[in-house]
């Protein structure tokens, strides 16, 4: 007898994913970004220039938190794989973790008036808590994709919806953060960040619960409960998964390095803090890259689309670098780079579902939770942490001092962080993709064989 979850038999995709469900899947990332982008883009700046934590200590906090994430990631993946409820495997986590997530985010930007040493401890502990809950909430967003449909092409479409929602969320946050912090704080950035984060945390919570209500899991793998040992077996000889993880991990070092350092780049190199909001706002052009993916996929393989995006991101960053203080050149480079990164950021999420299928086909184990959590949440979190370490160490070595006019030497450090970590990371991420073609050609056969097994 076939097991049922949410009213659909195991392996069934007879009920198609409709508009409301696509919109709800997109809204998972839109609402999530209302908090996650504040943390990813502004936390290091908040630590150094608002909470007034030394830059070296801020970088250490980011690294420690990411090591904590590395330890927690497999456990969240296993938790999803072991979960079996009336709502499904991945879906219930949006209900269970949304409130703890937004509460941790509020605490993170609610740094009390303590001594410098006590503030460092407070920020480190709260950030560890936030990171652990973030992983638990973020992992199901990717894990649920192969459970919504078993069609590779439909997954690409759904992923484009998701990343469109993500980009709109990032656009909203980056366009409004500094202006609203200034408005609410009226010269007091501590107060401004507190009020701003509370408002956006409430919006995030409402969005997560709305999406939870409207999505459904349809594809039920033959193996519904997977232990850590089973998850490790699903990784055995799963070369497409390893390729995606390596490429995505390096990509996120570059992506987060660019995002974290651009605040310093425009504030101190261009000496115009308002440019941070402007450049973050025009990052919405990433949507062009995201929505182009289903069309590009008619003519190009997924790995080639991913590589094309990375090439565009590298090219755009070179244009910014060679433009120097020429604002027009910087804008052109930023637009090119963001179209490229918009494509590149989307592809791993669309491809991880196929890697999960390959693991089930190859080893008889569907460890969607573990494989997608490591392939997405782990890569993003560790990428953010390592980028923070690289940026903080470079800026510290070059003599950066928060809130002051920077020396020429310190400005060089900011440029190294913004340009070269970004360029080198994006370029290295292209290399693993050259090996993915072989496995991408096998996807049709893998899907056909799995349908027979899941009957």
Short mmCIF file of C-alpha atoms in Angstrom, two decimals:
data_model
loop_
_atom_site.label_atom_id
_atom_site.label_comp_id
_atom_site.label_asym_id
_atom_site.label_seq_id
_atom_site.Cartn_x
_atom_site.Cartn_y
_atom_site.Cartn_z
CA UNK A 1 0.00 0.00 0.00
CA UNK A 2 1.29 3.46 -0.86
CA UNK A 3 2.01 5.89 1.92
CA UNK A 4 0.13 9.17 1.83
CA UNK A 5 1.31 12.59 2.84
CA UNK A 6 -0.97 15.61 2.48
CA UNK A 7 -3.41 13.44 0.55
CA UNK A 8 -1.09 12.35 -2.28
CA UNK A 9 0.19 8.81 -2.81
CA UNK A 10 3.90 8.00 -2.71
CA UNK A 11 5.67 9.05 -5.85
CA UNK A 12 2.65 10.91 -7.18
CA UNK A 13 2.93 14.19 -9.03
CA UNK A 14 -0.51 14.01 -10.57
CA UNK A 15 -1.61 17.24 -8.93
CA UNK A 16 0.46 19.96 -10.56
CA UNK A 17 2.01 22.88 -8.74
CA UNK A 18 -0.38 25.77 -9.31
CA UNK A 19 0.08 29.53 -9.24
CA UNK A 20 -0.68 30.02 -5.53
CA UNK A 21 1.78 27.30 -4.60
CA UNK A 22 4.48 28.73 -6.85
CA UNK A 23 3.87 32.13 -5.30
CA UNK A 24 4.02 30.62 -1.81
CA UNK A 25 7.28 28.83 -2.59
CA UNK A 26 8.72 32.12 -3.83
CA UNK A 27 7.43 33.82 -0.69
CA UNK A 28 9.41 31.45 1.54
CA UNK A 29 12.60 33.09 0.32
CA UNK A 30 11.12 36.57 -0.03
CA UNK A 31 9.99 36.68 3.59
CA UNK A 32 13.11 34.88 4.78
CA UNK A 33 15.32 37.48 3.13
CA UNK A 34 13.59 40.25 5.08
CA UNK A 35 15.73 39.09 7.99
CA UNK A 36 18.55 37.06 6.41
CA UNK A 37 19.70 39.92 4.16
CA UNK A 38 19.98 42.29 7.11
CA UNK A 39 22.29 39.78 8.76
CA UNK A 40 24.26 38.88 5.63
CA UNK A 41 24.73 42.44 4.36
CA UNK A 42 24.88 44.59 7.47
CA UNK A 43 25.84 42.49 10.50
CA UNK A 44 29.59 43.00 10.13
CA UNK A 45 29.00 46.74 9.63
CA UNK A 46 26.67 46.73 12.65
CA UNK A 47 29.28 44.98 14.77
CA UNK A 48 32.13 47.33 13.82
CA UNK A 49 30.44 50.71 13.30
CA UNK A 50 27.30 50.54 15.51
CA UNK A 51 28.05 48.10 18.35
CA UNK A 52 31.68 49.29 18.13
CA UNK A 53 33.26 45.87 18.34
CA UNK A 54 36.88 45.73 17.07
CA UNK A 55 37.02 44.57 13.45
CA UNK A 56 39.26 41.60 14.26
CA UNK A 57 36.83 40.42 16.96
CA UNK A 58 33.91 40.79 14.55
CA UNK A 59 35.67 38.59 12.03
CA UNK A 60 36.40 35.98 14.69
CA UNK A 61 32.73 35.92 15.74
CA UNK A 62 31.70 35.30 12.13
CA UNK A 63 34.19 32.45 11.80
CA UNK A 64 33.21 30.76 15.08
CA UNK A 65 29.53 30.99 14.19
CA UNK A 66 30.15 29.42 10.81
CA UNK A 67 32.13 26.57 12.36
CA UNK A 68 29.11 26.04 14.60
CA UNK A 69 26.93 25.96 11.49
CA UNK A 70 29.22 23.37 9.93
CA UNK A 71 28.67 21.14 12.96
CA UNK A 72 24.89 21.72 13.01
CA UNK A 73 24.21 21.33 9.28
CA UNK A 74 24.22 17.50 9.10
CA UNK A 75 21.96 17.29 12.14
CA UNK A 76 19.32 19.54 10.57
CA UNK A 77 19.54 17.51 7.38
CA UNK A 78 19.06 14.28 9.31
CA UNK A 79 16.19 15.84 11.25
CA UNK A 80 14.35 16.57 8.00
CA UNK A 81 15.06 13.08 6.67
CA UNK A 82 13.72 11.51 9.89
CA UNK A 83 10.63 13.72 10.00
CA UNK A 84 7.29 12.21 9.03
CA UNK A 85 4.21 14.26 9.88
CA UNK A 86 0.80 14.95 8.41
CA UNK A 87 2.37 18.04 6.80
CA UNK A 88 5.25 16.12 5.22
CA UNK A 89 9.01 16.06 5.86
CA UNK A 90 10.28 19.58 5.17
CA UNK A 91 7.12 21.67 5.41
CA UNK A 92 6.55 21.51 9.21
CA UNK A 93 9.85 23.27 9.97
CA UNK A 94 8.44 26.53 8.65
CA UNK A 95 5.77 26.28 11.33
CA UNK A 96 8.06 25.14 14.14
CA UNK A 97 11.02 27.49 13.69
CA UNK A 98 9.65 30.79 12.36
CA UNK A 99 9.05 32.38 15.77
CA UNK A 100 12.43 31.33 17.30
CA UNK A 101 14.15 32.58 14.14
CA UNK A 102 12.77 36.11 14.21
CA UNK A 103 13.27 36.29 18.00
CA UNK A 104 16.97 35.45 17.60
CA UNK A 105 17.34 38.07 14.84
CA UNK A 106 15.84 40.76 17.07
CA UNK A 107 18.22 39.84 19.89
CA UNK A 108 21.15 39.95 17.48
CA UNK A 109 20.51 43.62 16.68
CA UNK A 110 19.52 44.50 20.25
CA UNK A 111 23.03 44.69 21.63
CA UNK A 112 22.74 46.04 25.18
CA UNK A 113 24.95 48.77 26.61
CA UNK A 114 27.81 46.62 27.90
CA UNK A 115 31.57 46.78 28.07
CA UNK A 116 33.40 45.94 24.86
CA UNK A 117 34.36 42.49 26.14
CA UNK A 118 30.81 41.72 27.29
CA UNK A 119 29.38 42.91 23.96
CA UNK A 120 31.73 40.57 22.12
CA UNK A 121 30.47 37.64 24.21
CA UNK A 122 26.84 38.68 23.81
CA UNK A 123 27.12 39.02 20.02
CA UNK A 124 28.99 35.74 19.69
CA UNK A 125 26.48 33.72 21.72
CA UNK A 126 23.39 35.23 20.12
CA UNK A 127 24.87 34.86 16.64
CA UNK A 128 25.54 31.17 17.30
CA UNK A 129 21.91 30.72 18.33
CA UNK A 130 20.67 32.67 15.32
CA UNK A 131 22.87 30.63 12.96
CA UNK A 132 21.62 27.32 14.29
CA UNK A 133 17.96 28.31 13.88
CA UNK A 134 18.65 29.87 10.47
CA UNK A 135 20.00 26.55 9.23
CA UNK A 136 16.93 24.74 10.53
CA UNK A 137 14.59 27.15 8.75
CA UNK A 138 16.61 27.57 5.56
CA UNK A 139 17.31 23.88 4.93
CA UNK A 140 13.68 22.91 4.18
CA UNK A 141 13.38 25.61 1.48
CA UNK A 142 15.76 23.63 -0.72
CA UNK A 143 14.83 20.19 0.61
CA UNK A 144 11.16 20.66 -0.22
CA UNK A 145 11.82 21.38 -3.91
CA UNK A 146 12.38 17.75 -5.02
CA UNK A 147 9.35 16.83 -2.89
CA UNK A 148 7.06 19.23 -4.75
CA UNK A 149 7.64 17.61 -8.16
CA UNK A 150 9.89 14.98 -9.75
CA UNK A 151 10.17 16.90 -13.05
CA UNK A 152 13.65 18.35 -13.58
CA UNK A 153 12.28 21.12 -15.82
CA UNK A 154 9.49 21.99 -13.36
CA UNK A 155 12.08 22.20 -10.61
CA UNK A 156 14.03 24.74 -12.65
CA UNK A 157 10.84 26.81 -13.07
CA UNK A 158 9.95 26.58 -9.37
CA UNK A 159 13.49 27.49 -8.41
CA UNK A 160 13.29 30.57 -10.64
CA UNK A 161 10.13 31.60 -8.80
CA UNK A 162 11.92 31.06 -5.50
CA UNK A 163 14.99 33.05 -6.50
CA UNK A 164 12.82 35.82 -7.94
CA UNK A 165 11.18 36.07 -4.53
CA UNK A 166 14.59 36.02 -2.90
CA UNK A 167 15.91 38.82 -5.09
CA UNK A 168 12.87 40.98 -4.45
CA UNK A 169 13.34 40.42 -0.71
CA UNK A 170 17.02 41.36 -0.96
CA UNK A 171 16.07 44.45 -2.99
CA UNK A 172 13.52 45.57 -0.40
CA UNK A 173 15.96 45.16 2.49
CA UNK A 174 18.95 46.72 0.77
CA UNK A 175 16.89 49.65 -0.47
CA UNK A 176 15.38 50.43 2.92
CA UNK A 177 17.86 49.38 5.61
CA UNK A 178 20.12 52.42 5.94
CA UNK A 179 17.41 55.03 5.17
CA UNK A 180 14.97 53.50 7.67
CA UNK A 181 17.66 52.98 10.30
CA UNK A 182 18.48 56.69 9.97
CA UNK A 183 14.77 57.60 10.08
CA UNK A 184 13.88 55.48 13.11
CA UNK A 185 17.10 56.28 14.95
CA UNK A 186 17.21 60.01 14.20
CA UNK A 187 20.97 59.98 14.65
CA UNK A 188 21.03 56.96 16.98
CA UNK A 189 21.84 53.91 14.84
CA UNK A 190 21.48 51.52 17.80
CA UNK A 191 17.84 52.57 18.22
CA UNK A 192 17.33 52.69 14.44
CA UNK A 193 18.51 49.12 13.90
CA UNK A 194 16.37 47.84 16.78
CA UNK A 195 13.14 49.31 15.45
CA UNK A 196 13.90 48.39 11.85
CA UNK A 197 14.70 44.75 12.65
CA UNK A 198 11.57 44.30 14.80
CA UNK A 199 9.33 45.51 11.94
CA UNK A 200 10.98 43.31 9.34
CA UNK A 201 11.03 40.31 11.69
CA UNK A 202 7.25 40.55 12.08
CA UNK A 203 6.83 40.71 8.30
CA UNK A 204 9.12 37.70 7.92
CA UNK A 205 7.07 35.68 10.41
CA UNK A 206 3.77 36.47 8.68
CA UNK A 207 5.21 35.50 5.29
CA UNK A 208 6.62 32.18 6.48
CA UNK A 209 3.32 31.12 8.00
CA UNK A 210 1.41 32.14 4.86
CA UNK A 211 3.66 29.98 2.68
CA UNK A 212 3.51 27.05 5.10
CA UNK A 213 -0.26 27.03 4.69
CA UNK A 214 -0.20 26.89 0.90
CA UNK A 215 2.54 24.44 -0.19
CA UNK A 216 2.18 20.65 -0.43
CA UNK A 217 4.68 17.80 -0.64
CA UNK A 218 3.78 15.31 -3.40
CA UNK A 219 6.84 13.17 -4.09
CA UNK A 220 7.30 10.63 -1.31
CA UNK A 221 10.56 8.66 -1.68
CA UNK A 222 10.52 4.92 -1.09
CA UNK A 223 12.77 5.42 1.94
CA UNK A 224 10.95 7.86 4.21
CA UNK A 225 13.30 7.79 7.22
CA UNK A 226 17.03 8.15 6.72
CA UNK A 227 19.67 7.79 9.44
CA UNK A 228 23.08 9.49 9.37
CA UNK A 229 24.59 6.25 8.12
CA UNK A 230 22.01 6.12 5.35
CA UNK A 231 22.69 9.75 4.49
CA UNK A 232 26.38 9.04 4.19
CA UNK A 233 25.58 6.11 1.93
CA UNK A 234 23.59 8.48 -0.30
CA UNK A 235 26.80 10.53 -0.71
CA UNK A 236 28.85 7.51 -1.79
CA UNK A 237 30.00 7.97 -5.37
CA UNK A 238 27.44 10.77 -5.72
CA UNK A 239 29.80 12.84 -7.84
CA UNK A 240 27.22 15.31 -9.14
CA UNK A 241 26.43 16.22 -5.53
CA UNK A 242 30.12 16.72 -4.67
CA UNK A 243 30.59 18.91 -7.74
CA UNK A 244 27.63 21.11 -6.82
CA UNK A 245 28.76 21.44 -3.19
CA UNK A 246 32.31 22.47 -4.13
CA UNK A 247 31.16 24.98 -6.73
CA UNK A 248 28.46 26.43 -4.48
CA UNK A 249 30.74 26.69 -1.45
CA UNK A 250 33.37 28.71 -3.31
CA UNK A 251 30.66 30.81 -4.96
CA UNK A 252 29.26 31.87 -1.58
CA UNK A 253 32.68 32.96 -0.33
CA UNK A 254 32.82 35.33 -3.30
CA UNK A 255 29.17 36.36 -3.09
CA UNK A 256 29.20 37.15 0.62
CA UNK A 257 32.63 38.74 0.37
CA UNK A 258 31.29 41.14 -2.22
CA UNK A 259 28.16 41.93 -0.21
CA UNK A 260 29.91 42.45 3.11
CA UNK A 261 32.73 44.61 1.77
CA UNK A 262 30.64 46.81 -0.55
CA UNK A 263 29.34 48.77 2.46
CA UNK A 264 32.90 49.77 3.31
CA UNK A 265 33.85 50.26 -0.35
CA UNK A 266 31.24 52.91 -1.10
CA UNK A 267 31.27 54.47 2.39
CA UNK A 268 35.04 55.01 2.51
CA UNK A 269 36.47 54.62 -1.02
CA UNK A 270 33.78 56.70 -2.75
CA UNK A 271 33.24 58.61 0.50
CA UNK A 272 29.47 58.53 -0.03
CA UNK A 273 27.44 56.29 2.26
CA UNK A 274 24.26 56.94 0.25
CA UNK A 275 25.79 54.97 -2.62
CA UNK A 276 25.45 51.81 -0.50
CA UNK A 277 21.67 52.09 -0.68
CA UNK A 278 21.74 53.07 -4.36
CA UNK A 279 23.93 50.16 -5.47
CA UNK A 280 22.02 47.70 -3.30
CA UNK A 281 18.79 48.96 -4.87
CA UNK A 282 19.91 48.46 -8.45
CA UNK A 283 20.96 44.92 -7.52
CA UNK A 284 17.35 44.06 -8.38
CA UNK A 285 18.67 43.66 -11.91
CA UNK A 286 19.62 40.16 -10.75
CA UNK A 287 16.01 39.30 -11.53
CA UNK A 288 16.86 39.46 -15.23
CA UNK A 289 19.35 36.67 -14.69
CA UNK A 290 16.95 34.64 -12.56
CA UNK A 291 13.93 34.80 -14.87
CA UNK A 292 16.07 34.09 -17.92
CA UNK A 293 17.10 30.67 -16.63
CA UNK A 294 14.06 28.65 -17.84
CA UNK A 295 14.53 30.14 -21.31
CA UNK A 296 18.29 29.56 -21.32
CA UNK A 297 17.66 25.98 -20.21
CA UNK A 298 15.94 25.30 -23.54
CA UNK A 299 19.28 25.78 -25.29
CA UNK A 300 21.97 25.28 -22.65
CA UNK A 301 22.62 22.67 -19.98
CA UNK A 302 22.22 23.73 -16.34
CA UNK A 303 25.96 23.53 -15.64
CA UNK A 304 26.74 25.75 -18.62
CA UNK A 305 24.13 28.29 -17.51
CA UNK A 306 25.76 28.34 -14.08
CA UNK A 307 29.23 28.84 -15.60
CA UNK A 308 27.88 31.61 -17.85
CA UNK A 309 26.57 33.45 -14.79
CA UNK A 310 29.93 33.18 -13.03
CA UNK A 311 31.76 34.55 -16.07
CA UNK A 312 29.39 37.53 -16.10
CA UNK A 313 29.99 38.12 -12.37
CA UNK A 314 33.77 38.12 -12.88
CA UNK A 315 33.54 40.44 -15.88
CA UNK A 316 31.35 42.90 -14.00
CA UNK A 317 33.70 43.02 -11.01
CA UNK A 318 36.66 43.73 -13.31
CA UNK A 319 34.72 46.62 -14.84
CA UNK A 320 34.09 48.09 -11.38
CA UNK A 321 37.74 47.70 -10.42
CA UNK A 322 39.13 49.33 -13.55
CA UNK A 323 36.55 52.14 -13.33
CA UNK A 324 38.10 53.42 -10.10
CA UNK A 325 36.13 56.46 -8.91
CA UNK A 326 34.23 56.74 -12.19
CA UNK A 327 30.66 56.31 -10.95
CA UNK A 328 29.18 55.50 -14.36
CA UNK A 329 31.72 52.73 -14.90
CA UNK A 330 31.04 51.34 -11.43
CA UNK A 331 27.29 51.28 -12.13
CA UNK A 332 27.76 49.46 -15.44
CA UNK A 333 30.07 46.91 -13.82
CA UNK A 334 27.69 46.41 -10.91
CA UNK A 335 24.76 45.75 -13.25
CA UNK A 336 26.75 43.23 -15.31
CA UNK A 337 28.07 41.52 -12.17
CA UNK A 338 24.61 41.24 -10.63
CA UNK A 339 23.00 39.78 -13.74
CA UNK A 340 25.75 37.16 -13.70
CA UNK A 341 25.50 36.45 -9.98
CA UNK A 342 21.70 36.32 -10.28
CA UNK A 343 22.10 33.38 -12.65
CA UNK A 344 24.89 31.78 -10.63
CA UNK A 345 23.10 31.98 -7.29
CA UNK A 346 20.03 30.23 -8.71
CA UNK A 347 21.50 27.18 -10.36
CA UNK A 348 22.78 25.11 -7.40
CA UNK A 349 19.32 25.08 -5.82
CA UNK A 350 17.76 23.82 -9.05
CA UNK A 351 20.48 21.20 -9.51
CA UNK A 352 20.56 19.78 -5.98
CA UNK A 353 17.27 17.97 -6.55
CA UNK A 354 18.86 16.04 -9.40
CA UNK A 355 21.84 15.19 -7.17
CA UNK A 356 19.43 13.82 -4.54
CA UNK A 357 17.77 11.71 -7.23
CA UNK A 358 21.17 10.47 -8.38
CA UNK A 359 22.01 9.39 -4.82
CA UNK A 360 18.73 7.46 -4.59
CA UNK A 361 19.29 5.92 -8.02
CA UNK A 362 22.91 5.01 -7.29
CA UNK A 363 22.65 3.90 -3.66
CA UNK A 364 18.95 3.31 -2.99
CA UNK A 365 18.84 6.12 -0.38
CA UNK A 366 16.95 9.40 -0.76
CA UNK A 367 18.63 11.71 1.78
CA UNK A 368 17.04 14.92 0.51
CA UNK A 369 17.37 16.69 3.87
CA UNK A 370 21.05 15.95 4.46
CA UNK A 371 22.22 16.42 0.88
CA UNK A 372 20.33 19.64 0.18
CA UNK A 373 21.17 21.13 3.59
CA UNK A 374 24.89 20.64 3.09
CA UNK A 375 24.63 21.72 -0.55
CA UNK A 376 22.78 24.94 0.27
CA UNK A 377 22.68 26.08 3.92
CA UNK A 378 26.16 24.83 4.78
CA UNK A 379 27.67 26.46 1.69
CA UNK A 380 25.92 29.77 2.34
CA UNK A 381 26.77 29.87 6.03
CA UNK A 382 30.39 28.81 5.71
CA UNK A 383 30.82 31.09 2.71
CA UNK A 384 29.53 34.01 4.74
CA UNK A 385 31.80 33.14 7.65
CA UNK A 386 34.95 32.71 5.60
CA UNK A 387 34.22 35.87 3.63
CA UNK A 388 33.88 37.74 6.91
CA UNK A 389 37.18 36.34 8.12
CA UNK A 390 38.99 37.21 4.89
CA UNK A 391 37.52 40.71 4.78
CA UNK A 392 38.12 41.50 8.46
CA UNK A 393 41.67 40.15 8.46
CA UNK A 394 42.60 42.01 5.29
CA UNK A 395 41.08 45.27 6.54
CA UNK A 396 42.74 44.84 9.94
CA UNK A 397 46.13 44.18 8.36
CA UNK A 398 45.76 47.26 6.18
CA UNK A 399 44.86 49.43 9.19
CA UNK A 400 41.09 49.96 8.92
CA UNK A 401 39.61 52.03 11.80
CA UNK A 402 35.82 52.21 12.09
CA UNK A 403 34.07 55.54 11.70
CA UNK A 404 37.18 57.53 10.67
CA UNK A 405 38.68 58.81 7.46
CA UNK A 406 40.73 55.90 6.17
CA UNK A 407 44.38 56.08 5.23
CA UNK A 408 45.46 55.25 1.67
CA UNK A 409 46.76 51.94 3.00
CA UNK A 410 43.41 51.11 4.63
CA UNK A 411 41.57 52.01 1.42
CA UNK A 412 43.77 49.55 -0.46
CA UNK A 413 42.70 46.84 1.97
CA UNK A 414 39.04 47.66 1.36
CA UNK A 415 39.60 47.42 -2.40
CA UNK A 416 41.41 44.08 -2.05
CA UNK A 417 38.47 42.74 -0.04
CA UNK A 418 35.83 44.02 -2.42
CA UNK A 419 37.51 43.12 -5.70
CA UNK A 420 39.96 40.27 -5.39
CA UNK A 421 38.16 37.95 -2.97
CA UNK A 422 35.14 38.32 -5.23
CA UNK A 423 36.92 37.77 -8.55
CA UNK A 424 39.06 34.86 -7.41
CA UNK A 425 36.13 33.11 -5.74
CA UNK A 426 33.81 33.38 -8.74
CA UNK A 427 36.56 32.20 -11.10
CA UNK A 428 37.44 29.14 -8.99
CA UNK A 429 33.76 28.17 -8.78
CA UNK A 430 33.70 27.66 -12.55
CA UNK A 431 36.25 24.82 -12.44
CA UNK A 432 34.07 22.04 -10.90
CA UNK A 433 31.28 22.73 -13.42
CA UNK A 434 33.46 21.49 -16.26
CA UNK A 435 33.03 17.98 -14.83
CA UNK A 436 29.24 18.08 -14.40
CA UNK A 437 28.15 17.55 -18.02
CA UNK A 438 28.53 13.77 -17.87
CA UNK A 439 26.03 13.46 -15.02
CA UNK A 440 23.58 16.00 -16.36
CA UNK A 441 23.11 13.87 -19.46
CA UNK A 442 21.99 10.98 -17.22
CA UNK A 443 19.09 12.85 -15.57
CA UNK A 444 16.33 11.61 -17.89
CA UNK A 445 17.27 7.98 -17.33
CA UNK A 446 17.63 8.49 -13.57
CA UNK A 447 14.15 10.06 -13.34
CA UNK A 448 12.57 7.28 -15.44
CA UNK A 449 14.18 4.54 -13.34
CA UNK A 450 13.14 6.16 -10.06
CA UNK A 451 9.51 6.45 -11.16
CA UNK A 452 9.43 2.68 -11.57
CA UNK A 453 10.92 2.17 -8.10
CA UNK A 454 8.53 4.60 -6.44
CA UNK A 455 5.38 2.94 -7.80
#
